[in-house]
Amino acid sequence: MIIQMAGLPGTGKSTLARALATELSAVVLDKDDVRHALFSTAVAYTRDQDDFCVRLLFEAAAWLLDHGQPMVILDGRTCSRHYQVDQVRDFARRHA
C-alpha cells in the first residue's frame, strides 16, 4: 500500500507521516531528505529537481513493496499539479 502525503508546506505532512509510520509499521520516504542527500551543495527548488527526486522515491518504494514491505508513505510533495497526482495514482495501480 502507498500513502501519499499532500498539502502545502508547513501544514504537518511530515509530522503526520512519521506518526502514521509508527502506528502502521510503514516506511517513510521523504523527497526533501533525498534532495538534500543528493544535492547538499546544489539544492535548487526547481520542478526538474523535484521531479527527479520523486522518481527516485517511486523506485525505492517499488523495491520496498516488491521485497515485502507492506506499506510505504511518500512525503514531501504538495501534489498541487494534476500530473503529480496522476503519477501517484499510476504508481499505486501498478503496485497494488
mmCIF file with all atom_site columns, C-alpha atoms in Angstrom:
data_model
loop_
_atom_site.group_PDB
_atom_site.id
_atom_site.type_symbol
_atom_site.label_atom_id
_atom_site.label_alt_id
_atom_site.label_comp_id
_atom_site.label_asym_id
_atom_site.label_entity_id
_atom_site.label_seq_id
_atom_site.pdbx_PDB_ins_code
_atom_site.Cartn_x
_atom_site.Cartn_y
_atom_site.Cartn_z
_atom_site.occupancy
_atom_site.B_iso_or_equiv
_atom_site.pdbx_formal_charge
_atom_site.auth_seq_id
_atom_site.auth_comp_id
_atom_site.auth_asym_id
_atom_site.auth_atom_id
_atom_site.pdbx_PDB_model_num
ATOM 1  C CA . MET A 1 1  ? 0.000  0.000  0.000   1.00 0.00 ? 1  MET A CA 1
ATOM 2  C CA . ILE A 1 2  ? 1.111  3.526  -0.791  1.00 0.00 ? 2  ILE A CA 1
ATOM 3  C CA . ILE A 1 3  ? 0.115  6.588  1.195   1.00 0.00 ? 3  ILE A CA 1
ATOM 4  C CA . GLN A 1 4  ? 0.930  9.930  -0.434  1.00 0.00 ? 4  GLN A CA 1
ATOM 5  C CA . MET A 1 5  ? 1.104  12.884 1.913   1.00 0.00 ? 5  MET A CA 1
ATOM 6  C CA . ALA A 1 6  ? -0.112 16.027 0.162   1.00 0.00 ? 6  ALA A CA 1
ATOM 7  C CA . GLY A 1 7  ? -0.544 19.616 1.237   1.00 0.00 ? 7  GLY A CA 1
ATOM 8  C CA . LEU A 1 8  ? 1.068  22.997 1.462   1.00 0.00 ? 8  LEU A CA 1
ATOM 9  C CA . PRO A 1 9  ? 4.484  23.451 3.100   1.00 0.00 ? 9  PRO A CA 1
ATOM 10 C CA . GLY A 1 10 ? 4.386  23.661 6.878   1.00 0.00 ? 10 GLY A CA 1
ATOM 11 C CA . THR A 1 11 ? 0.978  22.034 7.297   1.00 0.00 ? 11 THR A CA 1
ATOM 12 C CA . GLY A 1 12 ? 2.188  18.940 9.163   1.00 0.00 ? 12 GLY A CA 1
ATOM 13 C CA . LYS A 1 13 ? 2.625  16.376 6.371   1.00 0.00 ? 13 LYS A CA 1
ATOM 14 C CA . SER A 1 14 ? 5.925  15.078 7.723   1.00 0.00 ? 14 SER A CA 1
ATOM 15 C CA . THR A 1 15 ? 4.720  15.018 11.318  1.00 0.00 ? 15 THR A CA 1
ATOM 16 C CA . LEU A 1 16 ? 1.652  13.028 10.305  1.00 0.00 ? 16 LEU A CA 1
ATOM 17 C CA . ALA A 1 17 ? 3.724  10.742 8.055   1.00 0.00 ? 17 ALA A CA 1
ATOM 18 C CA . ARG A 1 18 ? 6.062  9.843  10.926  1.00 0.00 ? 18 ARG A CA 1
ATOM 19 C CA . ALA A 1 19 ? 3.146  9.218  13.296  1.00 0.00 ? 19 ALA A CA 1
ATOM 20 C CA . LEU A 1 20 ? 1.401  7.011  10.735  1.00 0.00 ? 20 LEU A CA 1
ATOM 21 C CA . ALA A 1 21 ? 4.612  5.115  10.070  1.00 0.00 ? 21 ALA A CA 1
ATOM 22 C CA . THR A 1 22 ? 4.960  4.314  13.755  1.00 0.00 ? 22 THR A CA 1
ATOM 23 C CA . GLU A 1 23 ? 1.363  3.150  14.088  1.00 0.00 ? 23 GLU A CA 1
ATOM 24 C CA . LEU A 1 24 ? 1.265  1.201  10.803  1.00 0.00 ? 24 LEU A CA 1
ATOM 25 C CA . SER A 1 25 ? 4.828  -0.162 10.660  1.00 0.00 ? 25 SER A CA 1
ATOM 26 C CA . ALA A 1 26 ? 5.327  1.751  7.436   1.00 0.00 ? 26 ALA A CA 1
ATOM 27 C CA . VAL A 1 27 ? 8.436  3.223  5.842   1.00 0.00 ? 27 VAL A CA 1
ATOM 28 C CA . VAL A 1 28 ? 8.513  6.966  5.145   1.00 0.00 ? 28 VAL A CA 1
ATOM 29 C CA . LEU A 1 29 ? 10.313 8.118  2.006   1.00 0.00 ? 29 LEU A CA 1
ATOM 30 C CA . ASP A 1 30 ? 10.815 11.882 2.155   1.00 0.00 ? 30 ASP A CA 1
ATOM 31 C CA . LYS A 1 31 ? 11.554 13.834 -1.016  1.00 0.00 ? 31 LYS A CA 1
ATOM 32 C CA . ASP A 1 32 ? 13.329 16.581 0.899   1.00 0.00 ? 32 ASP A CA 1
ATOM 33 C CA . ASP A 1 33 ? 15.680 14.071 2.543   1.00 0.00 ? 33 ASP A CA 1
ATOM 34 C CA . VAL A 1 34 ? 16.532 12.681 -0.897  1.00 0.00 ? 34 VAL A CA 1
ATOM 35 C CA . ARG A 1 35 ? 17.039 16.172 -2.304  1.00 0.00 ? 35 ARG A CA 1
ATOM 36 C CA . HIS A 1 36 ? 19.423 17.176 0.483   1.00 0.00 ? 36 HIS A CA 1
ATOM 37 C CA . ALA A 1 37 ? 21.334 13.879 0.346   1.00 0.00 ? 37 ALA A CA 1
ATOM 38 C CA . LEU A 1 38 ? 21.919 14.176 -3.396  1.00 0.00 ? 38 LEU A CA 1
ATOM 39 C CA . PHE A 1 39 ? 22.248 17.924 -3.844  1.00 0.00 ? 39 PHE A CA 1
ATOM 40 C CA . SER A 1 40 ? 23.529 19.136 -0.472  1.00 0.00 ? 40 SER A CA 1
ATOM 41 C CA . THR A 1 41 ? 25.580 21.941 -2.009  1.00 0.00 ? 41 THR A CA 1
ATOM 42 C CA . ALA A 1 42 ? 23.347 22.478 -5.028  1.00 0.00 ? 42 ALA A CA 1
ATOM 43 C CA . VAL A 1 43 ? 19.797 22.301 -3.698  1.00 0.00 ? 43 VAL A CA 1
ATOM 44 C CA . ALA A 1 44 ? 17.519 24.027 -6.164  1.00 0.00 ? 44 ALA A CA 1
ATOM 45 C CA . TYR A 1 45 ? 13.804 24.057 -5.610  1.00 0.00 ? 45 TYR A CA 1
ATOM 46 C CA . THR A 1 46 ? 13.072 23.621 -9.295  1.00 0.00 ? 46 THR A CA 1
ATOM 47 C CA . ARG A 1 47 ? 10.453 21.424 -10.888 1.00 0.00 ? 47 ARG A CA 1
ATOM 48 C CA . ASP A 1 48 ? 13.195 19.395 -12.596 1.00 0.00 ? 48 ASP A CA 1
ATOM 49 C CA . GLN A 1 49 ? 14.996 18.648 -9.340  1.00 0.00 ? 49 GLN A CA 1
ATOM 50 C CA . ASP A 1 50 ? 11.697 17.958 -7.590  1.00 0.00 ? 50 ASP A CA 1
ATOM 51 C CA . ASP A 1 51 ? 10.545 15.526 -10.285 1.00 0.00 ? 51 ASP A CA 1
ATOM 52 C CA . PHE A 1 52 ? 13.933 13.774 -10.283 1.00 0.00 ? 52 PHE A CA 1
ATOM 53 C CA . CYS A 1 53 ? 13.759 13.207 -6.533  1.00 0.00 ? 53 CYS A CA 1
ATOM 54 C CA . VAL A 1 54 ? 10.201 11.906 -6.777  1.00 0.00 ? 54 VAL A CA 1
ATOM 55 C CA . ARG A 1 55 ? 11.223 9.425  -9.494  1.00 0.00 ? 55 ARG A CA 1
ATOM 56 C CA . LEU A 1 56 ? 13.825 8.106  -7.052  1.00 0.00 ? 56 LEU A CA 1
ATOM 57 C CA . LEU A 1 57 ? 11.178 7.835  -4.332  1.00 0.00 ? 57 LEU A CA 1
ATOM 58 C CA . PHE A 1 58 ? 8.996  5.789  -6.666  1.00 0.00 ? 58 PHE A CA 1
ATOM 59 C CA . GLU A 1 59 ? 11.929 3.493  -7.461  1.00 0.00 ? 59 GLU A CA 1
ATOM 60 C CA . ALA A 1 60 ? 12.698 2.995  -3.775  1.00 0.00 ? 60 ALA A CA 1
ATOM 61 C CA . ALA A 1 61 ? 9.026  2.466  -2.929  1.00 0.00 ? 61 ALA A CA 1
ATOM 62 C CA . ALA A 1 62 ? 8.668  -0.122 -5.704  1.00 0.00 ? 62 ALA A CA 1
ATOM 63 C CA . TRP A 1 63 ? 11.702 -2.013 -4.435  1.00 0.00 ? 63 TRP A CA 1
ATOM 64 C CA . LEU A 1 64 ? 10.426 -1.974 -0.858  1.00 0.00 ? 64 LEU A CA 1
ATOM 65 C CA . LEU A 1 65 ? 6.946  -3.130 -1.849  1.00 0.00 ? 65 LEU A CA 1
ATOM 66 C CA . ASP A 1 66 ? 8.342  -5.845 -4.115  1.00 0.00 ? 66 ASP A CA 1
ATOM 67 C CA . HIS A 1 67 ? 10.526 -7.099 -1.265  1.00 0.00 ? 67 HIS A CA 1
ATOM 68 C CA . GLY A 1 68 ? 7.895  -7.461 1.422   1.00 0.00 ? 68 GLY A CA 1
ATOM 69 C CA . GLN A 1 69 ? 7.364  -4.013 2.916   1.00 0.00 ? 69 GLN A CA 1
ATOM 70 C CA . PRO A 1 70 ? 3.564  -3.812 3.106   1.00 0.00 ? 70 PRO A CA 1
ATOM 71 C CA . MET A 1 71 ? 3.222  -0.023 3.374   1.00 0.00 ? 71 MET A CA 1
ATOM 72 C CA . VAL A 1 72 ? 5.222  2.958  2.155   1.00 0.00 ? 72 VAL A CA 1
ATOM 73 C CA . ILE A 1 73 ? 4.445  6.602  2.878   1.00 0.00 ? 73 ILE A CA 1
ATOM 74 C CA . LEU A 1 74 ? 5.630  9.168  0.324   1.00 0.00 ? 74 LEU A CA 1
ATOM 75 C CA . ASP A 1 75 ? 6.248  12.569 1.870   1.00 0.00 ? 75 ASP A CA 1
ATOM 76 C CA . GLY A 1 76 ? 7.443  15.989 0.810   1.00 0.00 ? 76 GLY A CA 1
ATOM 77 C CA . ARG A 1 77 ? 5.361  16.899 -2.212  1.00 0.00 ? 77 ARG A CA 1
ATOM 78 C CA . THR A 1 78 ? 2.384  19.226 -2.357  1.00 0.00 ? 78 THR A CA 1
ATOM 79 C CA . CYS A 1 79 ? 0.727  17.306 -5.225  1.00 0.00 ? 79 CYS A CA 1
ATOM 80 C CA . SER A 1 80 ? -0.695 20.606 -6.431  1.00 0.00 ? 80 SER A CA 1
ATOM 81 C CA . ARG A 1 81 ? -0.336 19.753 -10.118 1.00 0.00 ? 81 ARG A CA 1
ATOM 82 C CA . HIS A 1 82 ? -2.509 17.237 -11.964 1.00 0.00 ? 82 HIS A CA 1
ATOM 83 C CA . TYR A 1 83 ? 0.458  15.316 -13.354 1.00 0.00 ? 83 TYR A CA 1
ATOM 84 C CA . GLN A 1 84 ? 1.776  14.786 -9.817  1.00 0.00 ? 84 GLN A CA 1
ATOM 85 C CA . VAL A 1 85 ? -1.493 13.222 -8.693  1.00 0.00 ? 85 VAL A CA 1
ATOM 86 C CA . ASP A 1 86 ? -1.598 11.138 -11.881 1.00 0.00 ? 86 ASP A CA 1
ATOM 87 C CA . GLN A 1 87 ? 1.926  9.834  -11.193 1.00 0.00 ? 87 GLN A CA 1
ATOM 88 C CA . VAL A 1 88 ? 0.961  8.652  -7.726  1.00 0.00 ? 88 VAL A CA 1
ATOM 89 C CA . ARG A 1 89 ? -2.283 7.105  -8.962  1.00 0.00 ? 89 ARG A CA 1
ATOM 90 C CA . ASP A 1 90 ? -0.469 5.253  -11.756 1.00 0.00 ? 90 ASP A CA 1
ATOM 91 C CA . PHE A 1 91 ? 2.227  4.046  -9.372  1.00 0.00 ? 91 PHE A CA 1
ATOM 92 C CA . ALA A 1 92 ? -0.364 2.820  -6.863  1.00 0.00 ? 92 ALA A CA 1
ATOM 93 C CA . ARG A 1 93 ? -2.224 0.899  -9.583  1.00 0.00 ? 93 ARG A CA 1
ATOM 94 C CA . ARG A 1 94 ? 0.962  -0.835 -10.690 1.00 0.00 ? 94 ARG A CA 1
ATOM 95 C CA . HIS A 1 95 ? 1.898  -1.782 -7.140  1.00 0.00 ? 95 HIS A CA 1
ATOM 96 C CA . ALA A 1 96 ? -1.500 -2.617 -5.655  1.00 0.00 ? 96 ALA A CA 1
#
